[in-house]
PDB file of N, CA and C in Angstrom:
ATOM      1  N   MET A   1     123.970 115.611 103.087  1.00  0.00           N
ATOM      2  CA  MET A   1     122.904 116.393 102.506  1.00  0.00           C
ATOM      3  C   MET A   1     122.675 117.649 103.331  1.00  0.00           C
ATOM      4  N   GLY A   2     122.497 118.789 102.651  1.00  0.00           N
ATOM      5  CA  GLY A   2     122.253 120.041 103.342  1.00  0.00           C
ATOM      6  C   GLY A   2     120.781 120.396 103.368  1.00  0.00           C
ATOM      7  N   VAL A   3     120.484 121.486 104.044  1.00  0.00           N
ATOM      8  CA  VAL A   3     119.106 121.974 104.143  1.00  0.00           C
ATOM      9  C   VAL A   3     118.707 122.606 102.810  1.00  0.00           C
ATOM     10  N   GLU A   4     117.545 122.244 102.301  1.00  0.00           N
ATOM     11  CA  GLU A   4     117.044 122.807 101.045  1.00  0.00           C
ATOM     12  C   GLU A   4     115.764 123.611 101.232  1.00  0.00           C
ATOM     13  N   LEU A   5     115.019 123.342 102.329  1.00  0.00           N
ATOM     14  CA  LEU A   5     113.707 123.953 102.518  1.00  0.00           C
ATOM     15  C   LEU A   5     113.484 124.226 103.996  1.00  0.00           C
ATOM     16  N   VAL A   6     113.072 125.457 104.309  1.00  0.00           N
ATOM     17  CA  VAL A   6     112.719 125.837 105.676  1.00  0.00           C
ATOM     18  C   VAL A   6     111.276 126.321 105.655  1.00  0.00           C
ATOM     19  N   LEU A   7     110.456 125.764 106.553  1.00  0.00           N
ATOM     20  CA  LEU A   7     109.050 126.160 106.676  1.00  0.00           C
ATOM     21  C   LEU A   7     108.908 127.052 107.902  1.00  0.00           C
ATOM     22  N   ASN A   8     108.186 128.147 107.754  1.00  0.00           N
ATOM     23  CA  ASN A   8     107.950 129.004 108.901  1.00  0.00           C
ATOM     24  C   ASN A   8     106.603 129.700 108.755  1.00  0.00           C
ATOM     25  N   GLY A   9     106.238 130.418 109.778  1.00  0.00           N
ATOM     26  CA  GLY A   9     104.960 131.107 109.783  1.00  0.00           C
ATOM     27  C   GLY A   9     105.012 132.256 110.764  1.00  0.00           C
ATOM     28  N   HIS A  10     103.980 132.436 111.530  1.00  0.00           N
ATOM     29  CA  HIS A  10     103.839 133.403 112.614  1.00  0.00           C
ATOM     30  C   HIS A  10     103.488 134.817 112.139  1.00  0.00           C
ATOM     31  N   MET A  11     103.942 135.240 110.966  1.00  0.00           N
ATOM     32  CA  MET A  11     103.690 136.612 110.523  1.00  0.00           C
ATOM     33  C   MET A  11     102.334 136.771 109.826  1.00  0.00           C
ATOM     34  N   HIS A  12     101.670 135.670 109.497  1.00  0.00           N
ATOM     35  CA  HIS A  12     100.352 135.674 108.853  1.00  0.00           C
ATOM     36  C   HIS A  12     100.385 136.267 107.446  1.00  0.00           C
ATOM     37  N   ILE A  13     101.565 136.264 106.816  1.00  0.00           N
ATOM     38  CA  ILE A  13     101.722 136.764 105.450  1.00  0.00           C
ATOM     39  C   ILE A  13     102.444 135.690 104.640  1.00  0.00           C
ATOM     40  N   PRO A  14     101.838 135.196 103.553  1.00  0.00           N
ATOM     41  CA  PRO A  14     102.520 134.170 102.757  1.00  0.00           C
ATOM     42  C   PRO A  14     103.655 134.772 101.918  1.00  0.00           C
ATOM     43  N   VAL A  15     104.861 134.216 102.086  1.00  0.00           N
ATOM     44  CA  VAL A  15     106.034 134.645 101.324  1.00  0.00           C
ATOM     45  C   VAL A  15     106.867 133.406 101.020  1.00  0.00           C
ATOM     46  N   THR A  16     107.313 133.263  99.779  1.00  0.00           N
ATOM     47  CA  THR A  16     108.193 132.158  99.401  1.00  0.00           C
ATOM     48  C   THR A  16     109.323 132.718  98.553  1.00  0.00           C
ATOM     49  N   ILE A  17     110.571 132.492  99.016  1.00  0.00           N
ATOM     50  CA  ILE A  17     111.749 132.989  98.302  1.00  0.00           C
ATOM     51  C   ILE A  17     112.862 131.950  98.379  1.00  0.00           C
ATOM     52  N   ARG A  18     113.889 132.144  97.582  1.00  0.00           N
ATOM     53  CA  ARG A  18     115.127 131.363  97.711  1.00  0.00           C
ATOM     54  C   ARG A  18     116.181 132.323  98.255  1.00  0.00           C
ATOM     55  N   SER A  19     116.826 131.928  99.349  1.00  0.00           N
ATOM     56  CA  SER A  19     117.831 132.775  99.981  1.00  0.00           C
ATOM     57  C   SER A  19     119.108 132.819  99.151  1.00  0.00           C
ATOM     58  N   ALA A  20     120.002 133.726  99.513  1.00  0.00           N
ATOM     59  CA  ALA A  20     121.294 133.829  98.836  1.00  0.00           C
ATOM     60  C   ALA A  20     122.099 132.538  98.972  1.00  0.00           C
ATOM     61  N   GLN A  21     121.822 131.764 100.024  1.00  0.00           N
ATOM     62  CA  GLN A  21     122.504 130.487 100.244  1.00  0.00           C
ATOM     63  C   GLN A  21     121.849 129.343  99.477  1.00  0.00           C
ATOM     64  N   GLY A  22     120.760 129.619  98.760  1.00  0.00           N
ATOM     65  CA  GLY A  22     120.090 128.594  97.964  1.00  0.00           C
ATOM     66  C   GLY A  22     119.000 127.832  98.689  1.00  0.00           C
ATOM     67  N   ILE A  23     118.643 128.255  99.897  1.00  0.00           N
ATOM     68  CA  ILE A  23     117.605 127.575 100.682  1.00  0.00           C
ATOM     69  C   ILE A  23     116.247 128.192 100.353  1.00  0.00           C
ATOM     70  N   VAL A  24     115.254 127.354 100.092  1.00  0.00           N
ATOM     71  CA  VAL A  24     113.890 127.831  99.854  1.00  0.00           C
ATOM     72  C   VAL A  24     113.251 128.115 101.213  1.00  0.00           C
ATOM     73  N   LEU A  25     112.762 129.331 101.395  1.00  0.00           N
ATOM     74  CA  LEU A  25     112.086 129.747 102.626  1.00  0.00           C
ATOM     75  C   LEU A  25     110.611 129.908 102.297  1.00  0.00           C
ATOM     76  N   ALA A  26     109.787 129.059 102.892  1.00  0.00           N
ATOM     77  CA  ALA A  26     108.349 129.068 102.607  1.00  0.00           C
ATOM     78  C   ALA A  26     107.597 129.454 103.874  1.00  0.00           C
ATOM     79  N   GLN A  27     107.138 130.697 103.903  1.00  0.00           N
ATOM     80  CA  GLN A  27     106.371 131.192 105.044  1.00  0.00           C
ATOM     81  C   GLN A  27     104.892 131.112 104.707  1.00  0.00           C
ATOM     82  N   ALA A  28     104.165 130.372 105.505  1.00  0.00           N
ATOM     83  CA  ALA A  28     102.725 130.238 105.289  1.00  0.00           C
ATOM     84  C   ALA A  28     102.010 131.475 105.821  1.00  0.00           C
ATOM     85  N   GLY A  29     100.809 131.695 105.311  1.00  0.00           N
ATOM     86  CA  GLY A  29      99.954 132.720 105.894  1.00  0.00           C
ATOM     87  C   GLY A  29      99.355 132.139 107.172  1.00  0.00           C
ATOM     88  N   THR A  30      98.082 132.308 107.363  1.00  0.00           N
ATOM     89  CA  THR A  30      97.388 131.660 108.472  1.00  0.00           C
ATOM     90  C   THR A  30      96.122 131.036 107.907  1.00  0.00           C
ATOM     91  N   SER A  31      95.912 129.781 108.215  1.00  0.00           N
ATOM     92  CA  SER A  31      94.779 129.084 107.605  1.00  0.00           C
ATOM     93  C   SER A  31      93.462 129.319 108.333  1.00  0.00           C
ATOM     94  N   MET A  32      93.520 129.699 109.622  1.00  0.00           N
ATOM     95  CA  MET A  32      92.273 129.786 110.376  1.00  0.00           C
ATOM     96  C   MET A  32      92.119 131.038 111.235  1.00  0.00           C
ATOM     97  N   SER A  33      93.163 131.791 111.448  1.00  0.00           N
ATOM     98  CA  SER A  33      93.098 132.923 112.364  1.00  0.00           C
ATOM     99  C   SER A  33      92.208 134.037 111.809  1.00  0.00           C
ATOM    100  N   THR A  34      91.627 134.798 112.705  1.00  0.00           N
ATOM    101  CA  THR A  34      90.872 135.989 112.302  1.00  0.00           C
ATOM    102  C   THR A  34      91.772 137.225 112.314  1.00  0.00           C
ATOM    103  N   ARG A  35      93.031 137.051 112.750  1.00  0.00           N
ATOM    104  CA  ARG A  35      93.984 138.169 112.792  1.00  0.00           C
ATOM    105  C   ARG A  35      94.739 138.229 111.462  1.00  0.00           C
ATOM    106  N   LEU A  36      94.072 138.682 110.433  1.00  0.00           N
ATOM    107  CA  LEU A  36      94.663 138.746 109.101  1.00  0.00           C
ATOM    108  C   LEU A  36      95.550 139.979 108.989  1.00  0.00           C
ATOM    109  N   ARG A  37      96.547 139.920 108.091  1.00  0.00           N
ATOM    110  CA  ARG A  37      97.521 140.997 107.960  1.00  0.00           C
ATOM    111  C   ARG A  37      97.529 141.565 106.541  1.00  0.00           C
ATOM    112  N   HIS A  38      97.579 142.882 106.457  1.00  0.00           N
ATOM    113  CA  HIS A  38      97.822 143.597 105.199  1.00  0.00           C
ATOM    114  C   HIS A  38      96.926 143.127 104.058  1.00  0.00           C
ATOM    115  N   GLY A  39      95.675 142.827 104.347  1.00  0.00           N
ATOM    116  CA  GLY A  39      94.736 142.455 103.299  1.00  0.00           C
ATOM    117  C   GLY A  39      94.847 141.029 102.788  1.00  0.00           C
ATOM    118  N   HIS A  40      95.681 140.204 103.433  1.00  0.00           N
ATOM    119  CA  HIS A  40      95.804 138.809 103.019  1.00  0.00           C
ATOM    120  C   HIS A  40      94.680 137.984 103.635  1.00  0.00           C
ATOM    121  N   ASN A  41      94.031 137.181 102.824  1.00  0.00           N
ATOM    122  CA  ASN A  41      93.029 136.248 103.336  1.00  0.00           C
ATOM    123  C   ASN A  41      93.731 135.057 103.978  1.00  0.00           C
ATOM    124  N   ASN A  42      92.959 134.204 104.645  1.00  0.00           N
ATOM    125  CA  ASN A  42      93.526 132.967 105.186  1.00  0.00           C
ATOM    126  C   ASN A  42      94.182 132.189 104.054  1.00  0.00           C
ATOM    127  N   ALA A  43      95.313 131.562 104.350  1.00  0.00           N
ATOM    128  CA  ALA A  43      96.050 130.839 103.314  1.00  0.00           C
ATOM    129  C   ALA A  43      96.927 129.767 103.947  1.00  0.00           C
ATOM    130  N   TYR A  44      97.305 128.792 103.131  1.00  0.00           N
ATOM    131  CA  TYR A  44      98.288 127.783 103.538  1.00  0.00           C
ATOM    132  C   TYR A  44      99.118 127.412 102.318  1.00  0.00           C
ATOM    133  N   ASN A  45     100.245 126.751 102.553  1.00  0.00           N
ATOM    134  CA  ASN A  45     101.115 126.304 101.464  1.00  0.00           C
ATOM    135  C   ASN A  45     100.909 124.820 101.212  1.00  0.00           C
ATOM    136  N   LEU A  46     100.798 124.453  99.965  1.00  0.00           N
ATOM    137  CA  LEU A  46     100.755 123.056  99.542  1.00  0.00           C
ATOM    138  C   LEU A  46     102.103 122.798  98.874  1.00  0.00           C
ATOM    139  N   ILE A  47     102.922 121.929  99.481  1.00  0.00           N
ATOM    140  CA  ILE A  47     104.308 121.754  99.051  1.00  0.00           C
ATOM    141  C   ILE A  47     104.518 120.359  98.489  1.00  0.00           C
ATOM    142  N   ALA A  48     105.191 120.303  97.341  1.00  0.00           N
ATOM    143  CA  ALA A  48     105.571 119.028  96.724  1.00  0.00           C
ATOM    144  C   ALA A  48     107.074 119.068  96.460  1.00  0.00           C
ATOM    145  N   VAL A  49     107.759 118.017  96.901  1.00  0.00           N
ATOM    146  CA  VAL A  49     109.197 117.904  96.678  1.00  0.00           C
ATOM    147  C   VAL A  49     109.442 116.663  95.829  1.00  0.00           C
ATOM    148  N   THR A  50     110.089 116.854  94.694  1.00  0.00           N
ATOM    149  CA  THR A  50     110.453 115.747  93.810  1.00  0.00           C
ATOM    150  C   THR A  50     111.978 115.741  93.681  1.00  0.00           C
ATOM    151  N   PRO A  51     112.539 114.738  93.050  1.00  0.00           N
ATOM    152  CA  PRO A  51     113.996 114.744  92.864  1.00  0.00           C
ATOM    153  C   PRO A  51     114.500 115.963  92.082  1.00  0.00           C
ATOM    154  N   ASP A  52     113.640 116.580  91.270  1.00  0.00           N
ATOM    155  CA  ASP A  52     114.067 117.689  90.415  1.00  0.00           C
ATOM    156  C   ASP A  52     113.691 119.082  90.905  1.00  0.00           C
ATOM    157  N   GLU A  53     112.656 119.187  91.756  1.00  0.00           N
ATOM    158  CA  GLU A  53     112.187 120.523  92.124  1.00  0.00           C
ATOM    159  C   GLU A  53     111.458 120.539  93.460  1.00  0.00           C
ATOM    160  N   ILE A  54     111.355 121.763  93.995  1.00  0.00           N
ATOM    161  CA  ILE A  54     110.514 122.050  95.159  1.00  0.00           C
ATOM    162  C   ILE A  54     109.429 122.987  94.655  1.00  0.00           C
ATOM    163  N   ARG A  55     108.177 122.594  94.839  1.00  0.00           N
ATOM    164  CA  ARG A  55     107.034 123.360  94.334  1.00  0.00           C
ATOM    165  C   ARG A  55     106.186 123.793  95.533  1.00  0.00           C
ATOM    166  N   VAL A  56     105.955 125.109  95.648  1.00  0.00           N
ATOM    167  CA  VAL A  56     105.151 125.668  96.740  1.00  0.00           C
ATOM    168  C   VAL A  56     103.947 126.364  96.119  1.00  0.00           C
ATOM    169  N   ARG A  57     102.767 125.823  96.356  1.00  0.00           N
ATOM    170  CA  ARG A  57     101.523 126.420  95.852  1.00  0.00           C
ATOM    171  C   ARG A  57     100.821 127.105  97.025  1.00  0.00           C
ATOM    172  N   ILE A  58     100.476 128.376  96.836  1.00  0.00           N
ATOM    173  CA  ILE A  58      99.749 129.120  97.864  1.00  0.00           C
ATOM    174  C   ILE A  58      98.261 128.923  97.631  1.00  0.00           C
ATOM    175  N   MET A  59      97.599 128.402  98.647  1.00  0.00           N
ATOM    176  CA  MET A  59      96.154 128.201  98.605  1.00  0.00           C
ATOM    177  C   MET A  59      95.519 129.263  99.506  1.00  0.00           C
ATOM    178  N   GLU A  60      94.693 130.125  98.913  1.00  0.00           N
ATOM    179  CA  GLU A  60      94.101 131.237  99.652  1.00  0.00           C
ATOM    180  C   GLU A  60      92.584 131.093  99.714  1.00  0.00           C
ATOM    181  N   HIS A  61      92.031 131.440 100.870  1.00  0.00           N
ATOM    182  CA  HIS A  61      90.584 131.343 101.063  1.00  0.00           C
ATOM    183  C   HIS A  61      89.870 132.438 100.281  1.00  0.00           C
ATOM    184  N   ASP A  62      88.871 132.038  99.522  1.00  0.00           N
ATOM    185  CA  ASP A  62      88.008 132.964  98.796  1.00  0.00           C
ATOM    186  C   ASP A  62      86.699 133.048  99.571  1.00  0.00           C
ATOM    187  N   PRO A  63      86.443 134.172 100.263  1.00  0.00           N
ATOM    188  CA  PRO A  63      85.235 134.272 101.085  1.00  0.00           C
ATOM    189  C   PRO A  63      83.937 134.143 100.287  1.00  0.00           C
ATOM    190  N   GLN A  64      83.929 134.604  99.035  1.00  0.00           N
ATOM    191  CA  GLN A  64      82.706 134.524  98.234  1.00  0.00           C
ATOM    192  C   GLN A  64      82.352 133.081  97.896  1.00  0.00           C
ATOM    193  N   GLN A  65      83.370 132.257  97.631  1.00  0.00           N
ATOM    194  CA  GLN A  65      83.122 130.847  97.314  1.00  0.00           C
ATOM    195  C   GLN A  65      83.248 129.958  98.547  1.00  0.00           C
ATOM    196  N   ASP A  66      83.737 130.531  99.648  1.00  0.00           N
ATOM    197  CA  ASP A  66      83.958 129.820 100.908  1.00  0.00           C
ATOM    198  C   ASP A  66      84.783 128.547 100.710  1.00  0.00           C
ATOM    199  N   LYS A  67      85.900 128.709  99.979  1.00  0.00           N
ATOM    200  CA  LYS A  67      86.826 127.591  99.818  1.00  0.00           C
ATOM    201  C   LYS A  67      88.210 128.129  99.479  1.00  0.00           C
ATOM    202  N   PHE A  68      89.211 127.269  99.646  1.00  0.00           N
ATOM    203  CA  PHE A  68      90.583 127.641  99.332  1.00  0.00           C
ATOM    204  C   PHE A  68      90.852 127.386  97.852  1.00  0.00           C
ATOM    205  N   LEU A  69      91.452 128.379  97.190  1.00  0.00           N
ATOM    206  CA  LEU A  69      91.764 128.293  95.763  1.00  0.00           C
ATOM    207  C   LEU A  69      93.246 128.609  95.547  1.00  0.00           C
ATOM    208  N   PRO A  70      93.858 128.068  94.490  1.00  0.00           N
ATOM    209  CA  PRO A  70      95.257 128.399  94.207  1.00  0.00           C
ATOM    210  C   PRO A  70      95.411 129.895  93.923  1.00  0.00           C
ATOM    211  N   ARG A  71      96.363 130.530  94.586  1.00  0.00           N
ATOM    212  CA  ARG A  71      96.618 131.958  94.378  1.00  0.00           C
ATOM    213  C   ARG A  71      97.938 132.195  93.658  1.00  0.00           C
ATOM    214  N   GLY A  72      98.834 131.254  93.751  1.00  0.00           N
ATOM    215  CA  GLY A  72     100.132 131.415  93.105  1.00  0.00           C
ATOM    216  C   GLY A  72     100.972 130.178  93.345  1.00  0.00           C
ATOM    217  N   GLU A  73     102.051 130.072  92.598  1.00  0.00           N
ATOM    218  CA  GLU A  73     102.918 128.909  92.729  1.00  0.00           C
ATOM    219  C   GLU A  73     104.358 129.332  92.460  1.00  0.00           C
ATOM    220  N   HIS A  74     105.261 128.781  93.251  1.00  0.00           N
ATOM    221  CA  HIS A  74     106.693 129.017  93.087  1.00  0.00           C
ATOM    222  C   HIS A  74     107.353 127.666  92.856  1.00  0.00           C
ATOM    223  N   VAL A  75     108.213 127.588  91.843  1.00  0.00           N
ATOM    224  CA  VAL A  75     108.915 126.345  91.525  1.00  0.00           C
ATOM    225  C   VAL A  75     110.413 126.624  91.572  1.00  0.00           C
ATOM    226  N   PHE A  76     111.125 125.817  92.352  1.00  0.00           N
ATOM    227  CA  PHE A  76     112.561 125.982  92.524  1.00  0.00           C
ATOM    228  C   PHE A  76     113.268 124.700  92.107  1.00  0.00           C
ATOM    229  N   PRO A  77     114.145 124.770  91.110  1.00  0.00           N
ATOM    230  CA  PRO A  77     114.912 123.576  90.734  1.00  0.00           C
ATOM    231  C   PRO A  77     115.812 123.153  91.896  1.00  0.00           C
ATOM    232  N   ARG A  78     115.952 121.843  92.071  1.00  0.00           N
ATOM    233  CA  ARG A  78     116.857 121.322  93.097  1.00  0.00           C
ATOM    234  C   ARG A  78     118.224 121.084  92.477  1.00  0.00           C
ATOM    235  N   GLU A  79     119.250 121.283  93.279  1.00  0.00           N
ATOM    236  CA  GLU A  79     120.600 121.010  92.802  1.00  0.00           C
ATOM    237  C   GLU A  79     120.806 119.509  92.720  1.00  0.00           C
ATOM    238  N   LYS A  80     121.513 119.095  91.701  1.00  0.00           N
ATOM    239  CA  LYS A  80     121.823 117.668  91.550  1.00  0.00           C
ATOM    240  C   LYS A  80     122.836 117.266  92.611  1.00  0.00           C
ATOM    241  N   ARG A  81     122.602 116.136  93.224  1.00  0.00           N
ATOM    242  CA  ARG A  81     123.501 115.618  94.268  1.00  0.00           C
ATOM    243  C   ARG A  81     124.108 114.313  93.801  1.00  0.00           C
ATOM    244  N   ASP A  82     125.348 114.121  94.172  1.00  0.00           N
ATOM    245  CA  ASP A  82     126.019 112.856  93.811  1.00  0.00           C
ATOM    246  C   ASP A  82     125.703 111.761  94.799  1.00  0.00           C
TER     247      ASP A  82
END
């Protein structure tokens, strides 16, 4: 079995893409830091992996409601393995 998903952070900007090699790269924002970047609020990734797909939901803090709300979702089909 090969690598299908890489989790990373540090840049404080949420980004989720599939690389040219087919690996899903899920970079979380920052859930608690006050050092926010480029207008992004605090955020984290909620990830679900099933036999058919990898689903990455971005949960972003809404200061007016003082809670994390879904901001976007990326769904990547998984390759069938023998």
